[in-house]
């Protein structure tokens, strides 16, 4: 039976997120077995006058390649996929993996080759030169991670993904203005006392144009300005491994000490290159329907009352000069049910226990965005 919500989501992605125009070439990148959204996207792209091109992915086959890969092999894959990406006007990724830990046993040197020589090359082109959007798609694995039944998770998913993004976009404007005027940021919470500067760096609204679900405003710290300690209170999956109790100590921008449940692998990732131990993004999450982590970055980084502080590469549109093969969004939730916390801009308290405390930012609180 056709679910009208799938068509509505496809229409949002084509008309609002990617703004597909006559003659646009649109790469539909499908991960996982469910293809109903891909089929709806093909229809919507054709209706908009574009040309859909579909790519199918299989994580178990990717794992097999990576187990035996070489730098030469990664360069070859990157050569052909980069050429295709350079010819695209738009890109949409539908990610519905059955096993988030499929790549967990890929050796670190093989994963580094994949990250540096393939993923960074191809997806930097996608990020910088296409109108792109990335989203997850519900499946039983995601429902399990969220602690929900499959049917309840699907209802949650469509509520989250089809929030009123135009309303959210308007409510974000005062936060953008405050972030672009601010210099000194101070974040306090359980196990966290962190200071840094965001002076002179732009703030970017994320309201449904690049990620679905969406709901964040991000900037970046001045690269060498970060000092103090940050303890994350959510788990995070990166390169196929689930990390918990991540704690970073910073000196002059650099992560000088990093611990977690898997400290050795955490430091392998942070030693990928010089930029991996510096921060490329600071962002505040505001999606009114996302309250708890589910080991899925696209959802977790939008949790209302959260922030994420990202080791690795800065985005081109907010470039603090940090370059890296990694970009790892790790989330801290500051609502009272997660221990609380405070964020100050230039000494002014702007958010306490996950709620904005100044009148111009109150429209971003969950009760005002639903």
Coordinates of C-alpha atoms in Angstrom, one line a residue:
X1 CA 0.0 0.0 0.0
X2 CA 1.3 3.4 -1.0
X3 CA 2.2 5.7 2.0
X4 CA 1.4 9.3 1.1
X5 CA 4.0 10.4 3.6
X6 CA 6.7 9.0 1.3
X7 CA 5.5 11.1 -1.6
X8 CA 5.4 14.2 0.7
X9 CA 8.9 13.6 1.8
X10 CA 10.2 13.1 -1.7
X11 CA 8.5 16.3 -2.8
X12 CA 10.1 18.2 0.1
X13 CA 13.6 16.9 -0.9
X14 CA 13.2 17.7 -4.6
X15 CA 11.4 21.0 -4.4
X16 CA 12.7 22.5 -1.1
X17 CA 16.0 20.8 -0.2
X18 CA 17.6 20.5 -3.6
X19 CA 15.5 22.9 -5.6
X20 CA 15.7 20.6 -8.7
X21 CA 15.5 22.6 -11.9
X22 CA 14.9 21.7 -15.6
X23 CA 17.8 19.7 -16.9
X24 CA 19.5 19.0 -13.5
X25 CA 21.3 15.7 -13.1
X26 CA 20.4 14.2 -9.7
X27 CA 22.4 11.4 -8.1
X28 CA 20.1 9.2 -5.9
X29 CA 22.5 7.3 -3.6
X30 CA 20.7 4.4 -1.9
X31 CA 22.1 2.5 1.1
X32 CA 20.0 -0.3 2.4
X33 CA 17.2 -2.5 1.0
X34 CA 14.1 -0.3 1.1
X35 CA 13.6 1.5 -2.2
X36 CA 10.1 3.2 -1.9
X37 CA 11.6 6.6 -1.2
X38 CA 14.0 6.2 -4.1
X39 CA 11.1 5.4 -6.4
X40 CA 9.2 8.4 -5.2
X41 CA 12.3 10.6 -5.8
X42 CA 12.7 9.3 -9.3
X43 CA 9.1 10.4 -10.0
X44 CA 9.5 13.8 -8.4
X45 CA 12.8 14.5 -10.2
X46 CA 11.3 13.7 -13.5
X47 CA 8.3 16.0 -12.7
X48 CA 10.7 18.8 -11.9
X49 CA 12.4 18.4 -15.3
X50 CA 15.5 16.7 -14.0
X51 CA 17.3 13.5 -14.7
X52 CA 17.6 10.9 -11.9
X53 CA 20.6 8.7 -11.8
X54 CA 20.5 5.9 -9.1
X55 CA 23.5 4.3 -7.3
X56 CA 23.0 1.2 -5.1
X57 CA 25.3 0.5 -2.1
X58 CA 25.9 -2.6 0.0
X59 CA 27.9 -2.2 3.2
X60 CA 28.9 -5.9 3.4
X61 CA 30.5 -5.6 -0.1
X62 CA 32.2 -2.3 0.9
X63 CA 33.6 -4.1 4.0
X64 CA 35.0 -6.9 1.8
X65 CA 36.7 -4.4 -0.4
X66 CA 38.2 -2.5 2.5
X67 CA 39.6 -5.6 4.1
X68 CA 41.9 -6.1 1.2
X69 CA 42.2 -2.5 -0.2
X70 CA 45.3 -0.5 -1.0
X71 CA 46.0 3.2 -1.6
X72 CA 46.0 2.4 -5.4
X73 CA 42.6 0.7 -5.2
X74 CA 41.1 3.6 -3.3
X75 CA 42.6 6.1 -5.8
X76 CA 41.0 4.1 -8.6
X77 CA 37.6 4.1 -7.0
X78 CA 37.9 7.8 -6.2
X79 CA 38.9 8.6 -9.8
X80 CA 35.7 7.2 -11.3
X81 CA 33.2 8.3 -8.6
X82 CA 34.7 11.8 -8.5
X83 CA 34.2 12.2 -12.3
X84 CA 30.5 11.2 -11.9
X85 CA 30.1 13.5 -8.9
X86 CA 31.6 16.4 -10.8
X87 CA 28.9 16.0 -13.4
X88 CA 26.0 16.2 -10.9
X89 CA 23.9 19.2 -10.1
X90 CA 22.2 17.6 -7.1
X91 CA 22.8 14.7 -4.8
X92 CA 20.5 12.9 -2.3
X93 CA 21.6 10.0 -0.1
X94 CA 19.1 7.7 1.5
X95 CA 20.8 5.8 4.3
X96 CA 19.0 2.8 5.8
X97 CA 21.8 0.5 6.9
X98 CA 20.9 -2.8 8.6
X99 CA 24.0 -3.0 10.7
X100 CA 25.7 0.3 11.9
X101 CA 28.8 -1.8 13.0
X102 CA 29.3 -3.5 9.6
X103 CA 32.8 -1.8 9.2
X104 CA 33.9 -2.3 12.8
X105 CA 36.5 -4.9 12.0
X106 CA 38.2 -3.1 9.1
X107 CA 41.8 -2.4 10.2
X108 CA 42.6 1.2 11.0
X109 CA 45.1 1.6 8.2
X110 CA 42.6 0.4 5.6
X111 CA 39.9 2.7 7.0
X112 CA 42.3 5.6 6.9
X113 CA 43.0 4.9 3.2
X114 CA 39.3 4.9 2.5
X115 CA 38.6 8.0 4.5
X116 CA 41.5 10.0 3.1
X117 CA 41.8 8.8 -0.5
X118 CA 38.2 8.1 -1.4
X119 CA 35.6 9.6 1.0
X120 CA 37.3 13.0 1.4
X121 CA 38.0 13.4 -2.3
X122 CA 34.5 12.4 -3.6
X123 CA 32.4 13.9 -0.9
X124 CA 34.2 17.2 -0.7
X125 CA 33.2 17.6 -4.3
X126 CA 29.6 16.7 -3.4
X127 CA 29.5 19.1 -0.4
X128 CA 31.1 22.1 -2.2
X129 CA 29.7 21.8 -5.7
X130 CA 26.2 20.2 -5.7
X131 CA 22.9 21.0 -4.1
X132 CA 22.8 18.1 -1.7
X133 CA 20.7 16.5 1.0
X134 CA 21.4 13.5 3.1
X135 CA 18.8 11.5 5.1
X136 CA 18.2 8.3 6.9
X137 CA 15.3 6.0 6.1
X138 CA 13.4 4.0 8.7
X139 CA 14.0 0.3 9.2
X140 CA 13.8 -2.2 12.1
X141 CA 17.5 -1.6 13.0
X142 CA 16.9 2.1 13.5
X143 CA 13.7 1.4 15.5
X144 CA 15.7 -0.9 17.7
X145 CA 18.4 1.7 18.3
X146 CA 15.7 4.2 19.2
X147 CA 14.1 1.8 21.6
X148 CA 10.8 1.8 19.7
X149 CA 8.5 -0.5 17.7
X150 CA 9.0 -0.3 13.9
X151 CA 5.5 1.3 13.4
X152 CA 6.0 3.9 16.2
X153 CA 9.5 4.7 14.8
X154 CA 8.1 5.3 11.4
X155 CA 5.5 7.7 12.8
X156 CA 8.2 9.5 14.7
X157 CA 10.4 9.6 11.6
X158 CA 7.9 11.3 9.4
X159 CA 7.0 13.9 12.1
X160 CA 10.7 14.7 12.6
X161 CA 11.5 14.9 8.9
X162 CA 8.6 17.0 7.8
X163 CA 8.7 19.7 10.5
X164 CA 7.9 23.3 9.3
X165 CA 11.4 24.1 8.1
X166 CA 10.4 27.5 6.7
X167 CA 9.2 28.5 10.2
X168 CA 12.4 27.1 11.7
X169 CA 14.5 29.1 9.2
X170 CA 12.9 32.3 10.3
X171 CA 13.3 31.5 14.0
X172 CA 17.0 30.9 13.5
X173 CA 17.8 34.4 12.2
X174 CA 18.4 35.9 15.7
X175 CA 20.7 33.1 16.7
X176 CA 22.7 33.6 13.5
X177 CA 23.0 37.3 14.4
X178 CA 24.1 36.6 17.9
X179 CA 26.7 34.0 16.9
X180 CA 28.2 36.3 14.3
X181 CA 28.5 39.1 16.8
X182 CA 29.9 36.9 19.6
X183 CA 33.6 36.4 20.5
X184 CA 33.9 34.4 23.6
X185 CA 31.9 31.2 24.2
X186 CA 31.8 29.4 27.6
X187 CA 30.1 26.0 28.0
X188 CA 29.5 24.5 31.4
X189 CA 28.0 21.2 32.5
X190 CA 28.7 17.9 34.3
X191 CA 32.3 17.1 33.4
X192 CA 32.5 20.1 31.0
X193 CA 34.1 23.5 31.4
X194 CA 35.1 24.7 27.9
X195 CA 36.0 28.1 26.5
X196 CA 36.7 29.2 22.9
X197 CA 36.3 32.1 20.5
X198 CA 34.0 32.2 17.4
X199 CA 35.0 35.8 16.5
X200 CA 34.8 36.6 12.8
X201 CA 33.4 33.3 11.7
X202 CA 30.0 33.0 10.0
X203 CA 27.0 31.1 11.4
X204 CA 25.0 28.8 9.1
X205 CA 21.3 28.0 9.4
X206 CA 20.4 24.3 8.8
X207 CA 16.7 24.1 8.2
X208 CA 16.0 21.3 5.7
X209 CA 18.3 22.3 2.9
X210 CA 21.2 19.8 3.4
X211 CA 20.1 17.2 6.0
X212 CA 16.8 15.6 6.8
X213 CA 15.9 15.7 9.6
X214 CA 17.3 19.1 10.3
X215 CA 17.5 21.7 12.9
X216 CA 20.8 23.2 13.9
X217 CA 22.8 26.4 13.6
X218 CA 26.6 25.9 13.3
X219 CA 29.8 27.9 13.2
X220 CA 33.4 27.0 14.1
X221 CA 35.8 27.9 16.8
X222 CA 38.9 29.9 16.1
X223 CA 41.2 27.0 15.6
X224 CA 43.7 27.5 18.4
X225 CA 41.2 29.1 20.9
X226 CA 39.7 26.0 22.5
X227 CA 40.7 25.3 26.1
X228 CA 39.3 23.2 28.9
X229 CA 37.5 19.9 29.2
X230 CA 34.5 18.4 27.4
X231 CA 32.7 15.3 28.4
X232 CA 30.1 14.0 26.0
X233 CA 27.0 12.4 27.4
X234 CA 25.8 10.5 24.3
X235 CA 27.2 7.5 22.6
X236 CA 28.5 7.9 19.0
X237 CA 29.2 5.5 16.2
X238 CA 32.2 6.3 14.0
X239 CA 34.0 4.1 11.5
X240 CA 31.8 1.2 12.6
X241 CA 32.6 1.4 16.3
X242 CA 30.3 2.6 19.1
X243 CA 32.1 5.0 21.5
X244 CA 30.8 5.9 25.0
X245 CA 31.9 8.2 27.7
X246 CA 34.1 10.3 25.3
X247 CA 36.1 12.9 27.1
X248 CA 38.5 15.5 25.6
X249 CA 41.0 17.8 27.2
X250 CA 42.0 20.8 25.0
X251 CA 45.1 23.1 25.1
X252 CA 45.2 25.9 22.6
X253 CA 42.8 24.2 20.3
X254 CA 44.3 20.7 20.3
X255 CA 42.9 17.6 21.9
X256 CA 45.8 16.7 24.1
X257 CA 44.0 13.8 25.9
X258 CA 41.2 11.7 24.8
X259 CA 39.5 8.8 26.6
X260 CA 36.4 6.6 26.0
X261 CA 35.3 3.0 26.4
X262 CA 37.7 2.3 23.5
X263 CA 40.5 4.7 24.1
X264 CA 42.9 3.0 21.8
X265 CA 40.6 3.2 18.7
X266 CA 39.5 6.7 19.6
X267 CA 43.1 7.9 19.5
X268 CA 43.7 6.0 16.2
X269 CA 40.9 8.1 14.7
X270 CA 42.3 11.3 16.2
X271 CA 45.7 10.5 14.8
X272 CA 44.4 10.2 11.3
X273 CA 46.0 13.6 10.5
X274 CA 46.9 16.8 12.2
X275 CA 43.5 18.4 11.8
X276 CA 41.7 15.4 13.5
X277 CA 42.8 16.7 16.9
X278 CA 41.3 20.2 16.3
X279 CA 37.7 21.3 16.1
X280 CA 36.0 22.1 12.8
X281 CA 32.4 22.8 13.9
X282 CA 30.4 24.0 16.9
X283 CA 26.6 23.7 16.6
X284 CA 23.4 24.0 18.5
X285 CA 20.6 21.5 17.9
X286 CA 16.9 22.6 17.9
X287 CA 14.7 20.0 16.3
X288 CA 11.5 20.0 18.5
X289 CA 10.7 16.3 17.9
X290 CA 14.1 14.8 18.6
X291 CA 14.7 14.3 22.4
X292 CA 17.0 11.3 22.8
X293 CA 20.0 9.8 21.0
X294 CA 19.7 6.8 18.8
X295 CA 23.3 6.2 17.6
X296 CA 22.5 8.0 14.4
X297 CA 24.3 11.3 13.8
X298 CA 21.8 12.8 11.5
X299 CA 19.2 12.5 14.2
X300 CA 21.4 12.9 17.3
X301 CA 23.0 16.2 16.2
X302 CA 19.6 17.8 15.9
X303 CA 18.4 16.9 19.4
X304 CA 16.7 19.9 21.0
X305 CA 18.8 21.3 23.9
X306 CA 22.0 19.8 22.5
X307 CA 25.2 21.0 21.0
X308 CA 27.9 19.1 19.1
X309 CA 31.6 19.9 19.0
X310 CA 33.3 18.3 16.0
X311 CA 36.8 17.0 15.7
X312 CA 38.1 17.3 12.2
X313 CA 37.4 19.2 9.0
X314 CA 35.7 22.5 8.9
X315 CA 33.0 23.2 6.2
X316 CA 33.9 25.5 3.4
X317 CA 31.1 27.9 4.2
X318 CA 32.5 28.3 7.8
X319 CA 36.2 27.7 7.4
X320 CA 38.4 28.1 10.4
X321 CA 41.3 26.7 8.5
X322 CA 41.1 23.2 9.9
X323 CA 41.6 20.4 7.3
X324 CA 41.2 16.7 8.0
X325 CA 40.0 13.5 6.5
X326 CA 37.5 13.1 9.4
X327 CA 34.5 15.1 10.5
X328 CA 33.0 13.6 13.6
X329 CA 29.9 15.2 15.1
X330 CA 29.7 14.1 18.8
X331 CA 26.8 15.3 20.8
X332 CA 26.2 16.6 24.3
X333 CA 22.7 17.1 25.6
X334 CA 22.2 19.9 28.1
X335 CA 18.5 19.5 29.1
X336 CA 17.9 18.9 32.8
X337 CA 17.0 15.3 32.2
X338 CA 20.6 14.8 30.9
X339 CA 22.3 16.7 33.8
X340 CA 21.8 20.3 32.6
X341 CA 24.3 22.8 31.4
X342 CA 24.8 26.4 30.4
X343 CA 26.1 28.3 27.3
X344 CA 27.3 31.9 27.5
X345 CA 28.1 34.3 24.7
X346 CA 30.5 37.0 25.8
X347 CA 29.4 36.5 29.4
X348 CA 25.6 36.5 28.7
X349 CA 23.7 33.3 29.5
X350 CA 21.8 32.4 26.3
X351 CA 20.8 28.8 27.1
X352 CA 20.3 27.0 30.3
X353 CA 19.4 23.3 30.7
X354 CA 18.7 23.1 27.0
X355 CA 16.3 26.1 26.8
X356 CA 17.1 29.5 25.4
X357 CA 16.8 32.2 28.1
X358 CA 16.8 35.4 26.0
X359 CA 13.6 36.6 24.4
X360 CA 14.8 36.8 20.8
X361 CA 15.9 33.1 20.9
X362 CA 12.8 31.7 22.7
X363 CA 11.1 31.0 19.4
X364 CA 13.7 28.2 19.0
X365 CA 12.5 26.4 22.1
X366 CA 10.6 23.2 21.3
X367 CA 7.2 24.3 22.4
X368 CA 7.4 27.2 19.8
X369 CA 8.7 25.1 16.9
X370 CA 6.2 22.2 17.0

